[in-house]
Amino acid sequence: MANHGYCGVLLSLTLLSLAIHVSFCFPEINGDNKGSPRTTTDKGKRWAVLVAGSSGYDNYRHQADICHAYQILKKGGLKDENIIVFMYDDIAYNSENPRKGVIINKPNGHDVYKGVPKDYTGDHVNARNLYAVILGDKSALTGGSGKVLSSGPNDHVFIYYADHGSVGLLGMPSDYVYAKDLIRVLQKKHASKGYKSMVFYIEACEAGSMFEGLLSSNLNIYATTASNAEESSYGTYCPGDPSVPEEFDTCLGDLYSISWMEDCDISDLHKETLENQYETVRRRTTNSHVMQYGDMSHKQEFLFAYMGTDLSNRSHTSTSDISSPSISRAVDQRDTKLLYFQQKLKRAPTGSQEKQGAQKQLLLEIAHRKTVDYSITKLGEVLFGHEKSSNVLMNVRPQGQPVVDNWDCFKNFLNIYEKYCGHLSAYGMKYTRAIANICNAGITTEKMVAASDQTCANKPNV
């Protein structure tokens, strides 16, 4: 009897010892330890969604950025079936591209276009398809390859978006991605256990407004943006930079984007954390404030968890391949189109039709800017009076507060403005804060329609 008791105690101690041993042998993989570098294992799959939301040769840099990102992920070991690419695909074989079929993302850079999947191109690059892809909803797609983010609860997801942006939205060739809509999609993806953790990088003007006061820390999403909620982001490797080949009339990349990608090109992503990269990019992106949002516990995860890594491809790369910020010319994203037309005019032969065409394009762009400036100013004066207008339209809310209270109003009023006054364009997008503030001021739909009609009744064709 005593012997049986002794054996029972011995068995209990053995089992307890085994339980302790097991708990130390296997790292935690639940949410309680989600920020630890040791949880960035290969148990789950890596997925990526890459989005260039613009079209036109003057926006060369956005598709160049996306193509470069694809090459990093591909070399890192991600399969094409797990990389979903949105790009209008009108750059590589554009008549203005001096290197047909080739896209570069830096002076003397390699071709980053080769091999890039053409999942969603042309008119299929739109907000509805993007939301459907993120949610893994094939039934909601219109055109494209049909690839969606079929990620599961153990998977790591990386989303990178490069385009023009403004307060509360990101551009698409034919529509907009609104911050509140994007957040709802991400919340739905999280609720469906569609990922273990997600990293989201955005290159755009006022990109911080997509997450400011909107991205909660409980979604397991860590995000960084090229700019805060009230400033432009910047193109780089632009015409006029001595290092940029003379045949290029447009910027080859964006400063925030090439900062993180060129860092990936030379770094061991097994050893570099998301926080390390954020600090590197923040130091190099001197013209705007690189921001971070969401679940900060993920900052200590290693980049390879999202982007993979292939050390053999980095052995012949040196830090000299990264251009110094003091050498690279940075241009406000909203001025890159103006620079493009100026460069075309400068390069065209004197007295040629090409010269005349470039001059006409430049003058039309300048006239469009003046028209937009005038219409927004007048709209504010019609609604609020001359003295109060500027203060109301340009009001900036405190950090941490969304730019608008009523997102349906914001979308509705922007549609009303564009119906009566014409498409805002990349330059005019700088005024979406004004539209948001009109909503915040409590203006009714009827008043907005009447004021827009009065403001732009005799508008030129913009």
XYZ file of C-alpha atoms in Angstrom:
462
model
C 0.000 0.000 0.000
C 2.809 2.355 0.957
C 4.706 1.256 -2.112
C 1.748 2.177 -4.321
C 1.626 5.636 -2.742
C 5.334 6.120 -3.353
C 4.929 5.094 -7.026
C 2.014 7.490 -7.436
C 4.088 10.403 -6.110
C 6.989 9.407 -8.321
C 4.714 9.232 -11.390
C 3.236 12.665 -10.584
C 6.692 14.186 -10.260
C 7.737 12.585 -13.546
C 4.691 13.972 -15.377
C 5.211 17.419 -13.840
C 8.852 17.377 -14.916
C 7.827 16.347 -18.438
C 5.200 19.130 -18.616
C 7.769 21.712 -17.534
C 10.285 20.339 -20.028
C 7.744 20.484 -22.858
C 6.740 24.039 -22.020
C 10.352 25.152 -22.268
C 11.095 23.215 -25.440
C 8.367 24.792 -27.556
C 8.019 28.570 -27.990
C 4.662 30.206 -27.470
C 2.749 30.799 -30.666
C -0.403 32.310 -29.221
C -1.349 35.970 -29.083
C 0.141 36.424 -25.611
C 3.632 36.465 -27.089
C 2.867 37.797 -30.539
C 5.485 40.528 -30.368
C 8.476 38.313 -29.660
C 10.980 37.697 -32.464
C 10.911 33.982 -31.647
C 7.276 33.757 -32.813
C 8.229 34.740 -36.395
C 8.494 31.127 -37.491
C 7.856 29.548 -40.844
C 4.898 27.548 -39.554
C 2.465 29.795 -41.416
C 2.637 31.040 -44.982
C 3.792 34.455 -46.094
C 1.385 36.463 -48.233
C 1.695 39.856 -49.909
C -0.579 42.327 -51.675
C 1.233 44.994 -53.718
C -0.742 47.962 -55.040
C 0.276 50.723 -57.456
C -2.830 52.882 -57.492
C -1.939 55.296 -60.305
C -1.690 55.297 -64.075
C 0.192 57.428 -66.592
C 3.875 57.724 -67.433
C 4.293 60.749 -65.164
C 3.553 58.356 -62.277
C 6.280 55.896 -63.382
C 7.643 55.721 -59.836
C 4.612 54.013 -58.263
C 4.711 50.977 -60.545
C 8.508 50.946 -60.280
C 8.178 50.820 -56.483
C 5.701 47.935 -56.646
C 7.822 45.964 -59.115
C 10.897 46.408 -56.909
C 8.906 45.193 -53.894
C 7.888 42.097 -55.858
C 11.535 41.286 -56.650
C 12.435 41.524 -52.937
C 9.627 39.162 -51.954
C 10.387 36.758 -54.792
C 14.045 36.558 -53.827
C 12.905 36.114 -50.245
C 11.202 32.880 -51.188
C 7.562 33.920 -51.536
C 5.736 32.080 -54.295
C 3.815 33.898 -57.034
C 0.649 32.208 -55.831
C 1.073 34.126 -52.552
C 1.940 37.521 -54.093
C -0.960 39.522 -55.527
C -0.078 42.532 -57.693
C -2.223 45.515 -58.667
C -0.660 47.745 -61.335
C -2.166 49.537 -64.316
C 0.707 48.180 -66.451
C 0.998 51.150 -68.810
C 4.629 52.059 -68.065
C 6.964 49.339 -69.320
C 5.820 49.534 -72.946
C 4.746 53.175 -72.865
C 5.841 55.150 -75.939
C 7.647 57.585 -73.623
C 9.650 54.908 -71.828
C 13.209 55.114 -73.215
C 13.823 51.476 -72.237
C 10.989 49.440 -73.707
C 9.846 46.551 -71.568
C 12.073 47.640 -68.700
C 11.274 49.477 -65.464
C 13.978 50.641 -63.074
C 13.576 51.993 -59.546
C 16.914 53.781 -59.216
C 19.622 55.259 -61.460
C 21.606 52.449 -63.089
C 19.236 50.004 -61.438
C 18.311 46.541 -62.658
C 15.060 45.799 -64.464
C 12.421 45.255 -61.762
C 9.552 44.590 -64.206
C 10.644 41.153 -65.405
C 8.530 38.325 -64.020
C 6.042 40.496 -62.122
C 2.581 38.828 -62.057
C -0.122 40.818 -63.863
C -2.953 39.964 -61.482
C -5.047 43.119 -61.696
C -4.253 45.606 -64.454
C -5.985 48.472 -66.260
C -9.568 49.074 -65.130
C -9.342 46.060 -62.822
C -7.141 48.163 -60.517
C -9.958 49.500 -58.361
C -11.087 49.701 -54.754
C -13.737 46.988 -55.029
C -11.239 44.435 -56.317
C -8.719 45.403 -53.645
C -11.254 44.832 -50.875
C -12.318 41.518 -52.426
C -8.688 40.381 -52.663
C -7.934 41.246 -49.033
C -11.084 39.484 -47.841
C -10.422 36.448 -50.040
C -13.801 36.926 -51.702
C -13.518 35.666 -55.277
C -17.234 36.193 -55.917
C -16.831 39.968 -55.518
C -14.040 40.270 -58.116
C -14.516 41.875 -61.518
C -11.802 40.673 -63.879
C -8.178 39.991 -63.089
C -6.377 36.745 -62.350
C -8.766 35.711 -59.595
C -5.979 35.464 -57.022
C -7.073 36.513 -53.541
C -5.577 36.620 -50.067
C -6.486 33.079 -48.981
C -4.513 33.430 -45.783
C -5.292 31.634 -42.543
C -4.833 32.085 -38.782
C -1.136 31.120 -38.799
C -0.129 33.294 -41.765
C 1.808 36.553 -41.991
C 0.517 39.177 -44.421
C 2.367 42.140 -45.937
C 0.448 44.863 -47.798
C 2.250 47.668 -49.612
C 0.426 50.535 -51.326
C 2.160 53.196 -53.447
C 0.184 56.042 -54.996
C -1.125 59.551 -54.625
C -3.132 60.097 -51.490
C -4.791 62.789 -49.455
C -6.654 63.277 -46.221
C -8.848 60.230 -45.688
C -8.217 58.421 -48.947
C -5.819 56.798 -51.382
C -6.052 57.162 -55.136
C -6.970 54.539 -57.700
C -7.063 55.079 -61.483
C -10.873 55.392 -61.479
C -11.993 55.621 -57.834
C -10.757 56.062 -54.264
C -9.874 53.838 -51.322
C -11.414 55.566 -48.299
C -9.788 55.137 -44.909
C -12.950 54.017 -43.122
C -13.731 51.438 -45.831
C -10.204 50.044 -45.679
C -10.331 49.782 -41.883
C -13.664 47.945 -42.081
C -12.142 45.458 -44.524
C -9.162 44.893 -42.223
C -11.482 44.432 -39.232
C -13.498 41.869 -41.168
C -10.328 40.028 -42.221
C -9.197 39.941 -38.593
C -12.580 38.706 -37.372
C -12.447 35.823 -39.864
C -9.011 34.813 -38.495
C -7.518 35.563 -41.894
C -4.002 36.151 -40.584
C -1.781 35.807 -37.536
C -0.238 39.229 -38.017
C -0.152 41.868 -40.733
C 2.267 44.615 -41.762
C 0.987 47.502 -43.878
C 3.254 50.064 -45.611
C 1.727 53.099 -47.376
C 3.519 55.498 -49.725
C 1.239 58.513 -50.301
C 0.629 62.105 -49.304
C -1.167 62.462 -45.941
C -0.890 58.671 -45.634
C -1.108 58.860 -41.850
C -4.751 59.911 -42.180
C -5.584 56.368 -43.327
C -4.833 55.091 -39.811
C -4.933 58.149 -37.498
C -7.585 57.486 -34.860
C -8.842 54.503 -36.869
C -6.412 51.572 -36.626
C -6.855 50.000 -33.199
C -4.059 48.035 -31.567
C -6.143 44.852 -31.194
C -6.149 43.903 -34.892
C -2.589 42.471 -34.886
C -1.627 44.992 -37.580
C 1.524 47.095 -37.572
C 1.570 49.936 -40.117
C 4.021 52.576 -41.251
C 3.364 55.478 -43.595
C 5.507 57.804 -45.700
C 3.906 60.891 -44.181
C 1.741 62.000 -41.304
C -1.888 63.076 -41.697
C -1.153 66.605 -42.908
C 1.840 66.583 -45.273
C 3.014 65.394 -48.675
C 5.239 62.440 -49.409
C 8.085 62.798 -51.889
C 9.296 61.325 -55.136
C 13.018 60.816 -55.640
C 15.562 59.907 -58.330
C 13.903 62.689 -60.322
C 14.932 64.626 -63.466
C 17.546 67.194 -62.538
C 19.313 64.804 -60.184
C 22.817 64.350 -61.704
C 22.618 60.590 -61.133
C 19.384 60.132 -63.119
C 19.854 59.262 -66.824
C 18.921 62.244 -69.009
C 16.422 60.278 -71.072
C 14.039 59.978 -68.111
C 11.516 62.818 -67.757
C 9.898 61.410 -64.631
C 10.873 60.334 -61.113
C 12.027 56.720 -60.791
C 10.956 56.127 -57.210
C 9.502 57.507 -53.980
C 11.722 58.412 -51.053
C 10.005 56.376 -48.323
C 9.599 53.420 -50.653
C 13.153 53.221 -51.953
C 14.335 53.745 -48.376
C 12.715 50.555 -47.080
C 13.375 48.543 -50.235
C 17.034 49.479 -50.589
C 17.390 48.642 -46.917
C 15.940 45.186 -47.676
C 18.333 44.813 -50.618
C 21.398 44.978 -48.366
C 20.161 43.644 -45.026
C 19.879 40.219 -43.446
C 16.145 40.116 -42.845
C 16.636 37.303 -40.336
C 18.363 39.824 -38.077
C 16.583 43.106 -38.836
C 13.371 43.897 -36.992
C 10.458 45.995 -38.216
C 11.517 48.645 -35.697
C 15.088 48.647 -37.073
C 13.737 49.272 -40.560
C 11.335 51.948 -39.377
C 14.205 53.869 -37.795
C 16.388 53.460 -40.898
C 13.593 54.693 -43.169
C 12.664 57.519 -40.817
C 16.241 58.832 -40.812
C 16.506 58.737 -44.585
C 13.062 60.162 -45.347
C 13.911 63.690 -44.290
C 11.208 65.588 -46.200
C 8.227 64.062 -44.391
C 7.492 62.378 -41.075
C 7.449 58.594 -41.381
C 4.799 57.350 -38.955
C 3.815 54.076 -37.298
C 0.384 52.901 -36.164
C -1.467 49.917 -34.777
C -0.057 47.047 -32.728
C 3.410 48.137 -31.645
C 4.219 44.733 -30.150
C 5.062 43.562 -33.677
C 7.963 46.013 -33.975
C 10.338 43.429 -32.565
C 9.473 40.810 -35.168
C 12.039 40.121 -37.857
C 11.385 41.245 -41.410
C 11.861 37.738 -42.799
C 8.530 36.739 -41.245
C 6.808 38.903 -43.866
C 9.285 39.304 -46.713
C 11.383 36.159 -46.514
C 15.105 36.366 -47.075
C 17.771 35.015 -49.410
C 21.268 35.749 -48.185
C 22.870 34.438 -51.389
C 21.351 37.329 -53.285
C 22.870 39.884 -50.906
C 26.447 38.678 -50.884
C 27.456 40.930 -53.781
C 25.533 44.005 -52.607
C 27.201 46.745 -50.600
C 25.963 49.766 -48.685
C 27.371 51.943 -51.484
C 24.365 50.832 -53.561
C 22.143 53.033 -51.386
C 22.195 56.636 -52.526
C 22.719 59.321 -49.943
C 19.649 61.450 -49.153
C 21.781 64.529 -49.777
C 22.387 63.385 -53.354
C 18.872 62.222 -54.220
C 16.565 65.083 -55.136
C 13.177 64.861 -53.417
C 10.098 66.329 -55.097
C 6.655 66.814 -53.553
C 4.441 64.088 -55.042
C 1.913 66.726 -56.066
C 4.551 68.572 -58.075
C 5.975 65.587 -59.946
C 3.542 65.999 -62.862
C 4.558 69.647 -63.215
C 8.220 68.608 -63.189
C 7.474 65.957 -65.813
C 5.935 68.478 -68.219
C 8.733 70.979 -67.558
C 11.314 68.319 -68.350
C 9.521 67.336 -71.567
C 9.435 70.977 -72.657
C 13.102 71.417 -71.844
C 14.188 68.336 -73.814
C 12.023 68.882 -76.906
C 13.795 70.346 -79.998
C 13.237 74.070 -80.533
C 10.364 74.835 -82.898
C 9.180 71.204 -83.027
C 5.616 69.954 -82.647
C 6.872 68.031 -79.659
C 7.917 71.339 -78.074
C 4.523 72.879 -78.759
C 2.732 69.838 -77.355
C 4.825 69.852 -74.180
C 4.201 73.559 -73.693
C 0.455 73.039 -74.093
C 0.484 70.211 -71.537
C 2.391 72.358 -69.065
C 0.058 75.338 -69.485
C -3.015 73.119 -69.104
C -1.627 71.661 -65.878
C -0.948 75.144 -64.492
C -4.432 76.294 -65.518
C -6.000 73.227 -63.883
C -4.217 73.979 -60.623
C -5.443 77.560 -60.648
C -8.994 76.378 -61.351
C -8.967 73.940 -58.447
C -7.443 76.534 -56.096
C -10.104 79.037 -57.089
C -13.059 76.649 -56.863
C -12.178 75.397 -53.361
C -11.601 78.945 -52.127
C -14.895 80.143 -53.589
C -16.795 77.101 -52.301
C -15.609 77.903 -48.779
C -16.598 81.526 -49.112
C -20.075 80.626 -50.393
C -20.584 78.291 -47.426
C -18.885 80.167 -44.584
C -18.221 83.722 -45.735
C -14.943 85.363 -46.707
C -13.597 85.864 -43.177
C -14.299 82.409 -41.745
C -13.719 80.270 -44.844
C -9.983 79.693 -44.617
C -10.016 78.777 -40.922
C -12.824 76.263 -41.407
C -11.459 74.604 -44.554
C -7.860 74.291 -43.381
C -8.532 73.255 -39.781
C -6.338 70.357 -38.647
C -7.705 68.119 -35.943
C -5.584 66.986 -32.976
C -3.368 63.942 -33.485
C -5.206 60.695 -32.796
C -8.549 61.987 -34.054
C -9.987 60.861 -37.418
C -10.158 63.585 -40.056
C -13.947 63.381 -40.342
C -16.839 62.313 -38.118
C -19.223 61.178 -40.851
C -17.482 59.160 -43.561
C -20.653 58.793 -45.622
C -20.900 62.579 -45.712
C -17.246 62.807 -46.736
C -17.723 60.438 -49.676
C -21.000 62.064 -50.677
C -19.623 65.624 -50.575
C -16.519 64.680 -52.540
C -18.745 63.143 -55.208
C -20.881 66.291 -55.264
C -17.832 68.520 -55.646
C -16.424 66.426 -58.498
C -19.801 66.290 -60.232
C -20.041 70.073 -60.417
C -16.389 71.138 -60.413
C -14.521 68.291 -62.085
C -12.127 65.570 -60.957
C -9.705 66.771 -58.298
C -6.616 65.085 -59.855
C -3.436 64.292 -57.940
C -2.877 68.003 -57.271
C -6.459 68.751 -56.254
C -6.493 65.877 -53.778
C -4.684 68.219 -51.405
C -8.108 69.744 -50.708
C -9.905 66.690 -49.351
C -9.280 68.054 -45.849
C -11.493 70.982 -46.861
C -14.245 68.570 -47.911
C -13.923 66.709 -44.598
C -14.152 69.975 -42.668
C -17.280 70.999 -44.566
C -18.845 67.784 -43.259
C -17.528 68.422 -39.751
C -19.124 71.887 -39.852
C -22.558 70.310 -40.281
C -23.327 71.534 -43.786
C -26.352 69.765 -45.310
C -26.330 67.922 -48.631
C -28.693 70.523 -50.085
C -26.353 73.365 -49.161
C -23.331 71.494 -50.543
C -25.093 70.901 -53.866
C -26.213 74.520 -54.132
C -22.769 75.894 -53.206
C -20.953 73.578 -55.629
C -23.344 74.509 -58.427
C -22.900 78.216 -57.701
C -19.115 77.877 -57.461
C -18.559 75.910 -60.653
C -21.544 76.795 -62.858
C -19.218 78.333 -65.463
C -16.219 76.126 -64.851
C -13.881 75.411 -67.775
C -13.423 71.825 -68.880
C -11.089 70.429 -66.179
